[in-house]
Amino acid sequence: MLSELDTIQLEGLTLLASVGDETALEALRVNFLGKKGRLTAVASQMRDVPPDQKAAVGAKLNEVRTALTAGIEERLLSLQAEKDAASVQGIDITLPGRPSPGATLHPLSRIRDRAIQTLRRMGFAVADGPEIETEWHCFDALNTPADHPARNEKDTFYLPDGRLLRTHTSSVQIRTMEVVKALPVRIIAPGAAYRRDEIDATHLSVFNQLEGLYVDKNVSLADLKGTLEVFFQEIFGPQTQVRFRPHFFPFTEPSFEIDIKLEVKGQEARWIEIAGCGMVDPAVFQAVSQMRGDNLFNPEEVTGFAFGMGLDRLAMILHGITDIRHLIENDVRFLSQF
Ligand code: DAH
């Protein structure tokens, strides 16, 4: 019996060396150590071993089991190592890695972030509102009469239920004043606006605006001018000249368009329109007060200024981009310049 055990061990270890994969190794383990395996068969004959030999045979049995178990374990590790080595064959792991080209922010994101940063420093908080709007928030509350051309089906995307894709971020003025609990209100709202424009070098049907609103007791036109002058000088440089030109918007009175004087090397300096603004029309406070049912925005007691500008346009002026479509085409030849 002792010699039979020796044979099993020798055979087992010899076979182990020629096992080529994990499946064959498992078969071998079952064959030798499994419930119906050869070692188990020998063990079941223990009761026939004369008592004086039992200790020696038992010890031998354990020795063989230990040797085979260890051999199988070792072979498993070496098979796994061979597999790992095969999977990286032909890969030179000592080569330096391939650099992936660094990404940058889209020019639109950059100007938006810069504008937010500048205005936040001046005390404005970022506010938000839905892009699908009611006519009331987008037009009525902003003192825009029913026959105003902006409300036309030709100019505005209407949903079947009568709501619309907001044509400007000015609706966030109303959304904000509806819910605030106290004054002052000092917010900016960057976001998308939608118009049924013919798409060309200066128009897209989706574009980006930045709205601003400041309401409190005693907000004046001087506050408006000071704030926006500083803002545009932060964006375009401290020498930038800023001009306020009388204009009309339904939701402000008085209203202005803001021009900056653009100096492009090799060209004659010229004024270009960059934003709209004005003192909030009391009719807007009236509409908000009616909706709120309280007196926080009593038109007799509060004043405010508002402004709105196109972020796409700002980015175009800043970078000398001549076609707005570049901003949405995702052409890396364009984008990698920023
Ligand atoms: N909502 C205007 C537009 O889309 C821009 C604007 C003008 C916003 C004057 C304002 C403002 O807040 O006071 O053309």
mmCIF file of C-alpha atoms and ligand atoms in Angstrom, residues 142 167-171 173 193 195 207 209-213 248-249 251-252 254-257 273 275-280 305-309, ligand 1:
data_model
loop_
_atom_site.group_PDB
_atom_site.id
_atom_site.type_symbol
_atom_site.label_atom_id
_atom_site.label_comp_id
_atom_site.label_asym_id
_atom_site.label_seq_id
_atom_site.Cartn_x
_atom_site.Cartn_y
_atom_site.Cartn_z
ATOM 1 C CA LEU A 142 -42.902 91.583 -19.069
ATOM 2 C CA THR A 167 -37.462 83.830 -26.742
ATOM 3 C CA HIS A 168 -35.251 85.504 -24.160
ATOM 4 C CA THR A 169 -33.937 84.890 -20.672
ATOM 5 C CA SER A 170 -35.948 87.888 -19.413
ATOM 6 C CA SER A 171 -38.574 85.378 -18.256
ATOM 7 C CA GLN A 173 -36.673 87.973 -14.057
ATOM 8 C CA ALA A 193 -33.165 81.250 -25.910
ATOM 9 C CA ARG A 195 -36.287 82.077 -32.094
ATOM 10 C CA PHE A 207 -28.606 80.924 -28.900
ATOM 11 C CA GLN A 209 -28.183 84.995 -23.405
ATOM 12 C CA LEU A 210 -27.247 86.386 -20.051
ATOM 13 C CA GLU A 211 -29.934 88.225 -18.165
ATOM 14 C CA GLY A 212 -29.457 90.459 -15.144
ATOM 15 C CA LEU A 213 -31.849 91.971 -12.622
ATOM 16 C CA PHE A 248 -37.303 100.793 -26.419
ATOM 17 C CA PHE A 249 -38.054 97.561 -24.618
ATOM 18 C CA PHE A 251 -40.235 95.773 -19.843
ATOM 19 C CA THR A 252 -37.954 98.725 -19.085
ATOM 20 C CA PRO A 254 -36.250 104.199 -19.819
ATOM 21 C CA SER A 255 -34.508 101.641 -22.024
ATOM 22 C CA PHE A 256 -31.105 101.667 -23.663
ATOM 23 C CA GLU A 257 -28.972 99.737 -25.994
ATOM 24 C CA GLU A 273 -24.287 97.086 -30.071
ATOM 25 C CA ALA A 275 -26.632 94.536 -24.860
ATOM 26 C CA GLY A 276 -30.045 95.889 -23.942
ATOM 27 C CA CYS A 277 -30.913 97.343 -20.570
ATOM 28 C CA GLY A 278 -33.092 99.743 -18.673
ATOM 29 C CA MET A 279 -34.971 100.563 -15.504
ATOM 30 C CA VAL A 280 -37.626 97.935 -14.758
ATOM 31 C CA PHE A 305 -32.557 97.720 -13.444
ATOM 32 C CA ALA A 306 -32.367 94.863 -15.901
ATOM 33 C CA PHE A 307 -30.081 93.921 -18.721
ATOM 34 C CA GLY A 308 -29.708 91.215 -21.309
ATOM 35 C CA MET A 309 -26.998 90.299 -23.739
HETATM 36 N N1 DAH B 1 -34.731 90.463 -23.714
HETATM 37 C C1 DAH B 1 -34.049 91.356 -24.643
HETATM 38 C C2 DAH B 1 -33.774 90.623 -25.953
HETATM 39 O O1 DAH B 1 -33.801 89.419 -25.965
HETATM 40 C C3 DAH B 1 -32.765 91.851 -24.076
HETATM 41 C C4 DAH B 1 -32.985 92.762 -22.926
HETATM 42 C C5 DAH B 1 -33.148 94.107 -23.099
HETATM 43 C C6 DAH B 1 -33.034 92.267 -21.639
HETATM 44 C C7 DAH B 1 -33.361 94.976 -22.073
HETATM 45 C C8 DAH B 1 -33.234 93.107 -20.564
HETATM 46 C C9 DAH B 1 -33.394 94.475 -20.789
HETATM 47 O O2 DAH B 1 -33.284 92.689 -19.327
HETATM 48 O O3 DAH B 1 -33.590 95.314 -19.755
HETATM 49 O O4 DAH B 1 -33.512 91.253 -26.923
#
